[in-house]
Short mmCIF file of C-alpha atoms in Angstrom, two decimals:
data_model
loop_
_atom_site.label_atom_id
_atom_site.label_comp_id
_atom_site.label_asym_id
_atom_site.label_seq_id
_atom_site.Cartn_x
_atom_site.Cartn_y
_atom_site.Cartn_z
CA MET A 100 144.11 192.30 -31.32
CA SER A 101 147.06 191.45 -29.18
CA VAL A 102 147.10 195.19 -27.59
CA LYS A 103 145.77 196.18 -23.95
CA TYR A 104 144.99 199.06 -22.72
CA ILE A 105 147.28 201.05 -20.57
CA PRO A 106 145.42 201.69 -17.37
CA GLU A 107 145.74 205.47 -16.26
CA PRO A 108 148.19 206.38 -14.57
CA PHE A 109 146.28 208.87 -12.54
CA ARG A 110 142.49 208.99 -10.78
CA ILE A 111 139.80 211.31 -11.76
CA LYS A 112 138.31 214.09 -9.52
CA MET A 113 136.63 216.47 -11.74
CA VAL A 114 134.85 216.00 -14.95
CA GLU A 115 133.86 217.86 -17.39
CA PRO A 116 130.58 216.75 -19.50
CA ILE A 117 129.82 216.17 -23.24
CA LYS A 118 126.88 215.50 -25.06
CA MET A 119 126.31 213.89 -28.40
CA LEU A 120 124.34 214.98 -31.64
CA THR A 121 121.85 213.47 -33.57
CA ARG A 122 123.00 212.24 -37.11
CA GLU A 123 120.59 214.64 -38.08
CA GLU A 124 122.20 217.41 -35.87
CA ARG A 125 125.25 216.38 -36.96
CA GLU A 126 125.07 217.19 -40.98
CA GLN A 127 123.65 220.07 -40.44
CA LYS A 128 126.21 221.40 -38.01
CA ILE A 129 128.73 220.56 -39.90
CA LYS A 130 127.18 221.99 -43.41
CA GLU A 131 126.75 225.02 -41.13
CA ALA A 132 130.10 225.30 -40.06
CA LYS A 133 130.97 225.43 -44.38
CA TYR A 134 132.97 222.17 -43.87
CA ASN A 135 135.38 223.25 -42.27
CA THR A 136 135.54 221.54 -39.03
CA PHE A 137 137.81 224.49 -37.10
CA ASN A 138 134.15 226.02 -37.75
CA LEU A 139 132.12 223.83 -35.50
CA LYS A 140 131.18 224.49 -31.88
CA GLY A 141 133.22 222.77 -29.08
CA GLU A 142 129.49 221.93 -27.62
CA ASP A 143 128.84 220.35 -30.80
CA VAL A 144 131.33 217.81 -30.81
CA TYR A 145 132.00 214.42 -28.87
CA ILE A 146 134.92 213.64 -28.99
CA ASP A 147 137.48 216.43 -30.00
CA LEU A 148 140.78 215.14 -31.70
CA LEU A 149 141.08 218.77 -34.04
CA THR A 150 145.03 219.22 -31.90
CA ASP A 151 146.27 218.06 -28.86
CA SER A 152 147.29 221.70 -28.41
CA GLY A 153 145.62 223.43 -25.35
CA THR A 154 142.95 220.99 -25.01
CA ASN A 155 144.99 218.40 -22.12
CA ALA A 156 144.24 218.15 -18.42
CA MET A 157 146.55 219.45 -16.06
CA SER A 158 147.24 217.89 -12.17
CA ASP A 159 146.11 218.71 -9.10
CA ILE A 160 149.31 220.19 -8.82
CA GLN A 161 149.36 222.66 -11.75
CA TRP A 162 146.13 223.54 -10.38
CA ALA A 163 147.81 224.40 -7.29
CA GLY A 164 150.78 226.49 -9.15
CA VAL A 165 148.17 228.61 -10.62
CA MET A 166 146.63 229.22 -7.22
CA ARG A 167 150.58 230.14 -6.42
CA GLY A 168 151.06 232.29 -9.85
CA ASP A 169 152.60 236.04 -9.27
CA GLU A 170 150.49 238.20 -11.61
CA ALA A 171 154.13 240.71 -11.04
CA TYR A 172 154.18 242.54 -14.33
CA ALA A 173 158.36 242.47 -14.63
CA GLY A 174 160.37 240.20 -12.31
CA GLY A 175 157.93 237.87 -11.02
CA ARG A 176 158.50 234.71 -9.13
CA SER A 177 156.74 232.63 -11.38
CA TYR A 178 159.01 233.93 -14.24
CA TYR A 179 161.84 233.10 -12.30
CA ASN A 180 160.35 229.30 -11.10
CA LEU A 181 160.68 228.80 -15.44
CA VAL A 182 163.75 230.02 -15.72
CA GLU A 183 164.79 227.61 -13.01
CA ALA A 184 162.91 224.54 -14.78
CA CYS A 185 164.27 224.92 -18.16
CA GLN A 186 167.82 225.79 -17.56
CA ASP A 187 167.48 222.73 -15.69
CA ILE A 188 165.38 220.79 -18.08
CA PHE A 189 167.53 221.93 -21.66
CA GLY A 190 170.32 223.29 -20.35
CA TYR A 191 169.55 226.68 -22.24
CA GLU A 192 170.88 229.91 -20.61
CA PHE A 193 168.48 232.46 -22.56
CA ILE A 194 164.89 231.93 -21.67
CA GLN A 195 161.88 233.62 -23.34
CA PRO A 196 158.34 232.76 -22.58
CA VAL A 197 155.93 233.98 -25.02
CA HIS A 198 151.98 232.83 -25.15
CA GLN A 199 152.36 229.61 -28.10
CA GLY A 200 154.92 228.54 -29.98
CA ARG A 201 153.50 230.38 -33.14
CA ALA A 202 154.37 233.65 -30.90
CA ALA A 203 158.59 231.78 -30.22
CA GLU A 204 158.45 231.73 -34.68
CA LYS A 205 157.70 235.01 -35.01
CA VAL A 206 159.94 236.31 -32.67
CA LEU A 207 163.12 234.53 -33.80
CA PHE A 208 162.28 233.97 -37.67
CA GLY A 209 162.59 237.69 -38.33
CA LEU A 210 165.60 237.49 -37.09
CA LEU A 211 166.95 234.83 -38.76
CA LEU A 212 165.29 234.57 -41.88
CA GLU A 213 164.80 237.50 -44.67
CA GLU A 214 163.33 237.12 -48.22
CA GLY A 215 165.41 235.47 -50.92
CA GLN A 216 166.55 233.07 -48.37
CA TYR A 217 165.36 229.48 -46.49
CA GLY A 218 164.58 227.45 -44.33
CA ILE A 219 165.33 223.67 -44.51
CA SER A 220 163.09 221.40 -42.11
CA ASN A 221 162.68 217.97 -41.55
CA MET A 222 158.92 218.92 -42.50
CA PHE A 223 157.35 222.06 -41.29
CA PHE A 224 153.92 221.54 -39.71
CA ASP A 225 151.91 225.06 -40.59
CA THR A 226 152.62 227.88 -38.70
CA THR A 227 155.81 227.23 -38.55
CA ARG A 228 155.96 227.50 -42.77
CA ALA A 229 153.31 230.09 -42.17
CA HIS A 230 156.33 231.53 -40.85
CA VAL A 231 158.97 231.16 -42.71
CA GLU A 232 156.90 232.60 -45.73
CA LEU A 233 155.85 236.03 -44.21
CA THR A 234 159.48 236.78 -43.46
CA GLY A 235 159.42 236.29 -47.00
CA ALA A 236 162.07 233.09 -47.68
CA ARG A 237 160.68 229.76 -48.56
CA ALA A 238 159.84 226.78 -46.98
CA LEU A 239 162.21 223.30 -48.24
CA ASP A 240 161.31 219.78 -46.22
CA CYS A 241 163.87 217.61 -45.88
CA VAL A 242 162.10 214.02 -44.28
CA VAL A 243 163.60 210.59 -44.54
CA GLU A 244 162.22 208.11 -48.29
CA GLU A 245 160.45 205.77 -45.99
CA ALA A 246 158.08 208.40 -44.20
CA LYS A 247 156.74 208.71 -47.27
CA ASP A 248 154.59 205.15 -47.31
CA PRO A 249 152.92 205.06 -44.15
CA SER A 250 152.54 201.33 -44.75
CA HIS A 251 156.67 201.03 -44.05
CA ARG A 252 157.77 200.35 -41.06
CA ALA A 253 160.65 202.05 -39.32
CA PRO A 254 161.80 203.44 -35.64
CA PHE A 255 162.54 207.28 -37.15
CA LYS A 256 160.80 208.01 -39.53
CA GLY A 257 160.46 211.97 -38.83
CA ASN A 258 164.19 211.67 -38.97
CA MET A 259 166.24 214.36 -41.39
CA ASP A 260 167.65 213.61 -44.47
CA VAL A 261 171.11 214.44 -44.22
CA LYS A 262 172.85 213.56 -47.33
CA LYS A 263 169.23 215.58 -49.32
CA LEU A 264 170.32 217.96 -47.01
CA GLU A 265 173.29 219.02 -47.50
CA GLU A 266 172.74 219.17 -50.51
CA LEU A 267 170.14 221.95 -50.27
CA ILE A 268 172.01 223.42 -48.57
CA ASN A 269 174.78 223.36 -51.96
CA GLU A 270 172.10 223.97 -54.63
CA HIS A 271 171.15 227.32 -53.09
CA GLY A 272 174.33 228.28 -51.16
CA LYS A 273 175.11 228.33 -47.62
CA GLU A 274 174.21 232.12 -47.81
CA LYS A 275 170.76 231.60 -48.34
CA ILE A 276 170.04 229.38 -45.60
CA GLY A 277 169.27 231.12 -42.62
CA VAL A 278 167.95 227.75 -40.16
CA VAL A 279 167.55 224.38 -40.38
CA VAL A 280 164.77 223.53 -38.13
CA MET A 281 164.46 219.78 -36.53
CA THR A 282 161.04 219.01 -35.52
CA ILE A 283 160.45 216.89 -32.41
CA THR A 284 158.15 215.43 -33.45
CA ASN A 285 158.13 215.35 -37.10
CA ASN A 286 154.10 216.09 -36.88
CA SER A 287 153.73 216.59 -40.26
CA ALA A 288 155.00 212.99 -40.90
CA GLY A 289 152.71 211.42 -38.81
CA GLY A 290 154.20 212.48 -34.86
CA GLN A 291 156.96 210.21 -36.00
CA PRO A 292 160.78 210.09 -33.57
CA VAL A 293 163.93 211.98 -34.32
CA SER A 294 166.33 209.78 -33.44
CA MET A 295 169.73 211.08 -31.29
CA GLN A 296 171.85 210.30 -33.95
CA ASN A 297 170.10 211.95 -36.63
CA MET A 298 170.54 215.01 -34.32
CA LYS A 299 173.90 214.46 -33.89
CA ASP A 300 174.33 214.06 -37.79
CA THR A 301 172.08 217.19 -38.89
CA ALA A 302 174.25 219.13 -36.16
CA GLU A 303 176.97 218.12 -37.96
CA VAL A 304 176.03 219.68 -41.25
CA CYS A 305 174.47 222.85 -39.52
CA LYS A 306 177.84 222.85 -37.93
CA LYS A 307 179.62 222.50 -41.08
CA TYR A 308 178.56 225.25 -43.27
CA GLY A 309 177.64 227.64 -40.17
CA ILE A 310 173.67 227.53 -39.63
CA THR A 311 171.92 228.00 -37.21
CA LEU A 312 170.31 224.75 -35.60
CA VAL A 313 166.87 225.03 -34.13
CA ILE A 314 164.68 222.44 -32.26
CA ASP A 315 160.49 223.13 -32.54
CA ALA A 316 160.19 221.39 -29.25
CA ALA A 317 156.97 220.60 -28.91
CA ARG A 318 156.76 217.28 -28.65
CA PHE A 319 160.37 216.75 -27.09
CA ALA A 320 158.91 214.16 -23.75
CA GLU A 321 157.71 212.06 -26.79
CA ASN A 322 160.57 212.72 -28.79
CA ALA A 323 162.57 211.12 -25.67
CA PHE A 324 160.83 207.95 -25.23
CA PHE A 325 160.92 207.02 -28.60
CA ILE A 326 164.96 207.14 -28.80
CA LYS A 327 165.11 205.13 -24.98
CA GLN A 328 162.27 202.88 -26.21
CA ARG A 329 164.36 201.90 -30.26
CA GLU A 330 168.20 203.58 -29.77
CA GLU A 331 169.98 200.93 -27.96
CA GLU A 332 172.59 203.39 -26.32
CA TYR A 333 169.71 204.89 -24.44
CA LYS A 334 167.93 202.33 -23.38
CA ASN A 335 168.77 202.69 -19.77
CA LYS A 336 169.53 206.89 -19.76
CA SER A 337 166.27 209.19 -18.18
CA VAL A 338 163.54 210.82 -20.60
CA LYS A 339 165.46 213.46 -19.09
CA GLU A 340 169.12 212.80 -19.07
CA ILE A 341 167.89 212.80 -23.34
CA THR A 342 166.07 215.45 -23.68
CA LYS A 343 169.24 217.27 -22.25
CA GLU A 344 171.55 215.63 -24.81
CA MET A 345 168.88 215.91 -27.38
CA PHE A 346 168.76 219.75 -27.30
CA SER A 347 172.71 220.50 -26.76
CA TYR A 348 172.88 219.84 -30.48
CA ALA A 349 171.29 223.04 -30.98
CA ASP A 350 171.88 226.27 -30.74
CA VAL A 351 168.12 227.21 -30.33
CA PHE A 352 164.80 225.98 -29.48
CA THR A 353 160.74 227.03 -30.18
CA MET A 354 158.58 225.19 -28.58
CA SER A 355 154.37 224.99 -28.03
CA ALA A 356 153.93 224.18 -23.84
CA LYS A 357 150.41 223.20 -25.46
CA LYS A 358 151.47 220.26 -26.03
CA ASP A 359 154.29 218.06 -24.13
CA ALA A 360 154.23 220.64 -20.81
CA ILE A 361 150.60 219.97 -20.81
CA VAL A 362 149.12 223.44 -20.54
CA ASN A 363 146.18 224.80 -21.78
CA MET A 364 148.46 228.15 -23.09
CA GLY A 365 152.09 229.28 -23.27
CA GLY A 366 155.30 228.89 -24.94
CA LEU A 367 159.15 229.14 -24.96
CA LEU A 368 161.78 230.37 -26.68
CA ALA A 369 165.06 229.45 -25.76
CA ILE A 370 168.93 230.39 -27.07
CA LYS A 371 171.38 228.68 -25.78
CA ASP A 372 174.44 230.88 -25.16
CA ASP A 373 174.20 233.70 -28.17
CA ALA A 374 173.76 236.68 -25.86
CA GLU A 375 173.36 239.41 -28.75
CA LEU A 376 170.76 237.59 -31.01
CA TYR A 377 168.42 237.15 -26.73
CA GLN A 378 168.73 240.74 -26.86
CA LEU A 379 167.61 240.92 -30.36
CA ALA A 380 164.46 238.42 -29.65
CA LYS A 381 163.60 240.21 -25.91
CA GLY A 382 163.19 243.33 -28.13
CA ARG A 383 160.63 241.89 -30.85
CA THR A 384 158.98 240.51 -27.17
CA ILE A 385 157.80 243.43 -25.37
CA SER A 386 157.02 244.61 -28.80
CA PHE A 387 154.50 241.33 -29.69
CA GLU A 388 153.53 239.64 -26.58
CA GLY A 389 154.71 241.87 -23.16
CA PHE A 390 157.59 242.87 -21.17
CA THR A 391 160.05 239.47 -21.15
CA THR A 392 158.97 238.71 -17.67
CA TYR A 393 155.59 237.28 -18.69
CA GLY A 394 155.61 236.72 -22.57
CA GLY A 395 152.01 237.19 -22.59
CA LEU A 396 151.53 234.92 -20.20
CA SER A 397 149.69 235.79 -16.85
CA GLY A 398 151.75 234.70 -13.32
CA ARG A 399 149.60 231.58 -13.00
CA ASP A 400 150.51 230.75 -16.58
CA LEU A 401 154.11 230.31 -16.00
CA GLU A 402 154.22 228.75 -12.47
CA ALA A 403 151.76 225.91 -14.09
CA LEU A 404 154.44 225.27 -17.27
CA ALA A 405 157.23 225.51 -14.84
CA ILE A 406 155.14 221.66 -12.77
CA GLY A 407 154.26 220.60 -16.22
CA LEU A 408 157.83 220.37 -18.02
CA TYR A 409 158.20 217.73 -15.46
CA GLU A 410 154.92 216.18 -15.75
CA GLY A 411 155.71 215.59 -18.95
CA LEU A 412 158.77 213.59 -18.63
CA ASP A 413 157.38 211.16 -16.23
CA GLU A 414 158.03 207.87 -17.70
CA ASN A 415 155.33 206.07 -16.34
CA TYR A 416 152.88 208.52 -17.51
CA LEU A 417 155.05 208.66 -21.72
CA GLU A 418 154.48 204.99 -21.79
CA TYR A 419 150.27 205.60 -21.03
CA ARG A 420 150.18 207.95 -23.25
CA ASN A 421 151.88 205.94 -26.28
CA GLY A 422 149.60 202.96 -24.97
CA GLN A 423 147.13 204.68 -25.73
CA MET A 424 147.92 205.23 -29.47
CA GLU A 425 149.05 201.66 -29.86
CA TYR A 426 145.55 200.72 -28.08
CA LEU A 427 143.42 202.87 -31.38
CA ALA A 428 146.48 201.45 -34.14
CA ALA A 429 145.69 198.06 -32.74
CA ARG A 430 142.45 198.08 -33.09
CA LEU A 431 143.21 199.78 -37.28
CA ASP A 432 145.31 196.68 -37.50
CA ASP A 433 143.07 193.93 -37.28
CA ALA A 434 140.13 196.23 -39.23
CA GLY A 435 142.79 196.88 -42.19
CA ILE A 436 143.02 200.19 -41.88
CA ALA A 437 146.24 202.11 -42.82
CA TYR A 438 148.07 205.07 -40.84
CA GLN A 439 151.19 206.08 -40.45
CA SER A 440 152.99 203.29 -39.04
CA PRO A 441 154.07 202.61 -36.23
CA VAL A 442 151.96 204.98 -35.01
CA GLY A 443 153.24 208.56 -33.72
CA GLY A 444 153.68 209.93 -30.64
CA HIS A 445 150.84 211.78 -30.40
CA GLY A 446 147.96 210.85 -32.34
CA VAL A 447 147.00 208.65 -35.22
CA PHE A 448 147.28 209.69 -38.38
CA VAL A 449 144.91 207.86 -40.81
CA ASP A 450 145.78 206.56 -44.32
CA ALA A 451 142.82 208.82 -46.13
CA LYS A 452 144.69 208.05 -49.44
CA ALA A 453 144.01 204.31 -48.83
CA LEU A 454 141.17 204.56 -47.29
CA LEU A 455 139.56 206.43 -50.03
CA PRO A 456 141.69 206.13 -53.63
CA HIS A 457 138.90 207.32 -55.71
CA ILE A 458 139.40 210.58 -54.06
CA PRO A 459 142.42 212.67 -55.28
CA SER A 460 144.61 214.56 -53.68
CA ASN A 461 142.71 218.42 -55.03
CA GLU A 462 139.86 217.03 -53.68
CA PHE A 463 141.54 216.45 -49.83
CA PRO A 464 140.94 213.00 -48.96
CA GLY A 465 142.09 213.34 -45.75
CA GLN A 466 139.18 216.18 -45.25
CA ALA A 467 137.01 213.88 -46.81
CA LEU A 468 137.15 211.63 -43.67
CA ALA A 469 137.22 214.46 -41.26
CA ILE A 470 133.84 215.31 -42.38
CA GLU A 471 132.68 211.56 -42.04
CA LEU A 472 134.06 211.02 -38.70
CA TYR A 473 132.24 213.92 -37.32
CA LYS A 474 129.22 212.87 -39.35
CA GLU A 475 129.12 209.64 -38.11
CA ALA A 476 130.55 209.72 -34.35
CA GLY A 477 130.25 213.20 -33.59
CA ILE A 478 134.19 213.52 -33.29
CA ARG A 479 136.53 216.21 -34.61
CA THR A 480 139.43 216.08 -36.85
CA CYS A 481 141.90 217.32 -38.14
CA GLU A 482 142.93 217.39 -42.27
CA ILE A 483 147.20 216.91 -42.91
CA GLY A 484 147.56 216.77 -46.39
CA SER A 485 147.32 218.36 -49.59
CA TYR A 486 143.67 220.68 -48.00
CA MET A 487 146.88 221.90 -45.31
CA LEU A 488 149.56 221.96 -47.22
CA GLY A 489 147.96 224.77 -49.56
CA ASN A 490 149.02 227.12 -52.83
CA ASP A 491 152.95 227.56 -54.04
CA PRO A 492 153.42 231.19 -52.40
CA ASP A 493 155.14 232.00 -55.74
CA THR A 494 152.74 230.20 -58.42
CA GLY A 495 149.23 230.18 -56.26
CA GLU A 496 148.85 226.71 -58.11
CA GLN A 497 147.93 223.31 -55.37
CA LEU A 498 150.34 222.35 -53.79
CA GLN A 499 150.22 217.97 -53.63
CA ALA A 500 151.08 216.17 -49.81
CA ASP A 501 153.54 213.68 -49.43
CA PHE A 502 150.64 212.22 -47.06
CA GLU A 503 146.98 212.45 -47.36
CA PHE A 504 146.03 211.97 -43.63
CA THR A 505 142.99 212.41 -40.95
CA ARG A 506 144.79 213.15 -37.91
CA LEU A 507 143.60 212.32 -34.52
CA ALA A 508 145.54 214.39 -32.21
CA ILE A 509 144.69 213.09 -28.41
CA ALA A 510 144.41 215.22 -25.55
CA ARG A 511 147.02 214.23 -23.02
CA ARG A 512 144.89 212.78 -19.27
CA VAL A 513 141.28 213.56 -21.10
CA TYR A 514 140.02 210.43 -22.93
CA THR A 515 139.53 206.43 -21.80
CA GLN A 516 139.44 203.55 -23.60
CA SER A 517 136.01 203.50 -24.70
CA HIS A 518 136.75 207.00 -26.00
CA PHE A 519 138.51 204.70 -28.01
CA ASP A 520 136.56 202.53 -29.00
CA VAL A 521 133.69 205.12 -30.26
CA MET A 522 137.10 206.32 -32.66
CA ALA A 523 138.07 202.88 -33.96
CA ASP A 524 133.90 201.88 -34.77
CA ALA A 525 133.32 204.96 -36.42
CA LEU A 526 136.72 204.38 -38.41
CA ILE A 527 135.41 200.98 -39.06
CA ALA A 528 131.83 201.53 -40.18
CA ILE A 529 133.42 204.84 -42.41
CA LYS A 530 135.37 202.27 -44.46
CA GLU A 531 131.92 199.70 -44.31
CA ARG A 532 130.91 202.64 -46.66
CA ALA A 533 134.03 204.18 -48.20
CA ASP A 534 132.53 204.25 -51.82
CA GLU A 535 130.10 206.39 -50.99
CA ILE A 536 131.77 209.43 -50.11
CA ASN A 537 132.71 212.13 -52.69
CA GLY A 538 135.09 215.05 -52.07
CA TYR A 539 135.52 218.52 -51.62
CA ARG A 540 136.51 221.52 -53.16
CA ILE A 541 136.92 225.06 -51.78
CA THR A 542 135.21 228.02 -52.25
CA TRP A 543 136.13 230.68 -50.46
CA GLU A 544 140.57 230.50 -48.58
CA PRO A 545 142.86 233.26 -47.25
CA PRO A 546 146.51 233.76 -48.74
CA VAL A 547 147.84 232.07 -45.01
CA LEU A 548 147.06 229.13 -43.35
CA ARG A 549 143.93 228.44 -45.12
CA HIS A 550 142.69 225.65 -43.31
CA PHE A 551 141.59 227.51 -40.44
CA GLN A 552 139.25 229.19 -42.72
CA ALA A 553 138.38 228.36 -45.91
CA SER A 554 134.91 227.16 -46.88
CA LEU A 555 133.96 224.09 -48.81
CA GLU A 556 131.80 222.09 -50.27
CA PRO A 557 131.34 218.53 -51.19
CA ILE A 558 131.40 217.59 -55.42
CA LYS A 559 128.50 215.69 -56.16
#
């Protein structure tokens, strides 16, 4: 193993006890959960890698901000602190807090999309795709081809396929394209970054056809860090400078602030300069989230978010965070376990199709591996593949994903090197008995976002 674990750029001053159940207990717990990791109780999980959303450890400065939060229903000080931070970092005029990212999508997409239209993205993640479809529109993915080969190493596998984007616009007609969404980093493609050049090229196409360009900004700081590392023109720029330029090419952004802003709850909808769109968004926010100056959040949440946006840009922290992913990836390289490479910014996306080649996509190898990780070491993870993708909204047929990943999403400032070794050792142990693992079938599913609630059973 050639990668050294980067020391934490912080000290630990509070801990939360966790426990490891026995193998027999874990097997019973996952059975009771109907083989859906979302149904497990948190207290029955040893290492929780289900998501990096809202699972982060806030700093002492953020906790101090919690105590300073202004709980005024309208016009609280903490709201104005957040607006000031967002305008400084992103350069957008209109800032609307909401309680999380999917709330921003609900407010925005109802204004930009309608039945019969399309949204195009470098890749839609689950809730974003659902909110497109809930408007009656349809979601089209347009990621570069190299992203679809996990073993192929390329610096910006999250990029939009700009040629294909223009072809889709011309195929469907520009009036039918309600929105183009650039997801940074590209979660569904394995936490892969988008280059600044690709952002510029995508913006040019959107401007040419008069289409609104939205950034899904959940992991904006990680994406900016990758640009600094991998795009020669930006190696001497700060992450904050890179962020401001990246956002200058879009018209709107939505953000789940539960990721790179390192808070447990919060989201943003920001509009660069369209006062009319902002006025409409404020009306929907009042209906869905609460008054505009709190947007479904308490004052203490707003205060912690204003601080966390800056902490997420700290380059010592980002080097450490990226180093955690590199460390785990290096251990998997040594063991011959495939993943979306190079490793992404917020997690390691293990290639379950490669690890369990005997399980077809319609028996969900990514979910099978997630279940085995819980049985093996009490690790809770999430499938990113055909199980999550679901069924065609028009035909009801099972869709086949481009990838069959099991995502190990790493909470920020939470786990140590020893925990990463447990993750690697568990995957190595599973690889040794991979041919004994079977797939799963769905016994019940809801019509939308099924992976959160579906029941499964093993195929004998």
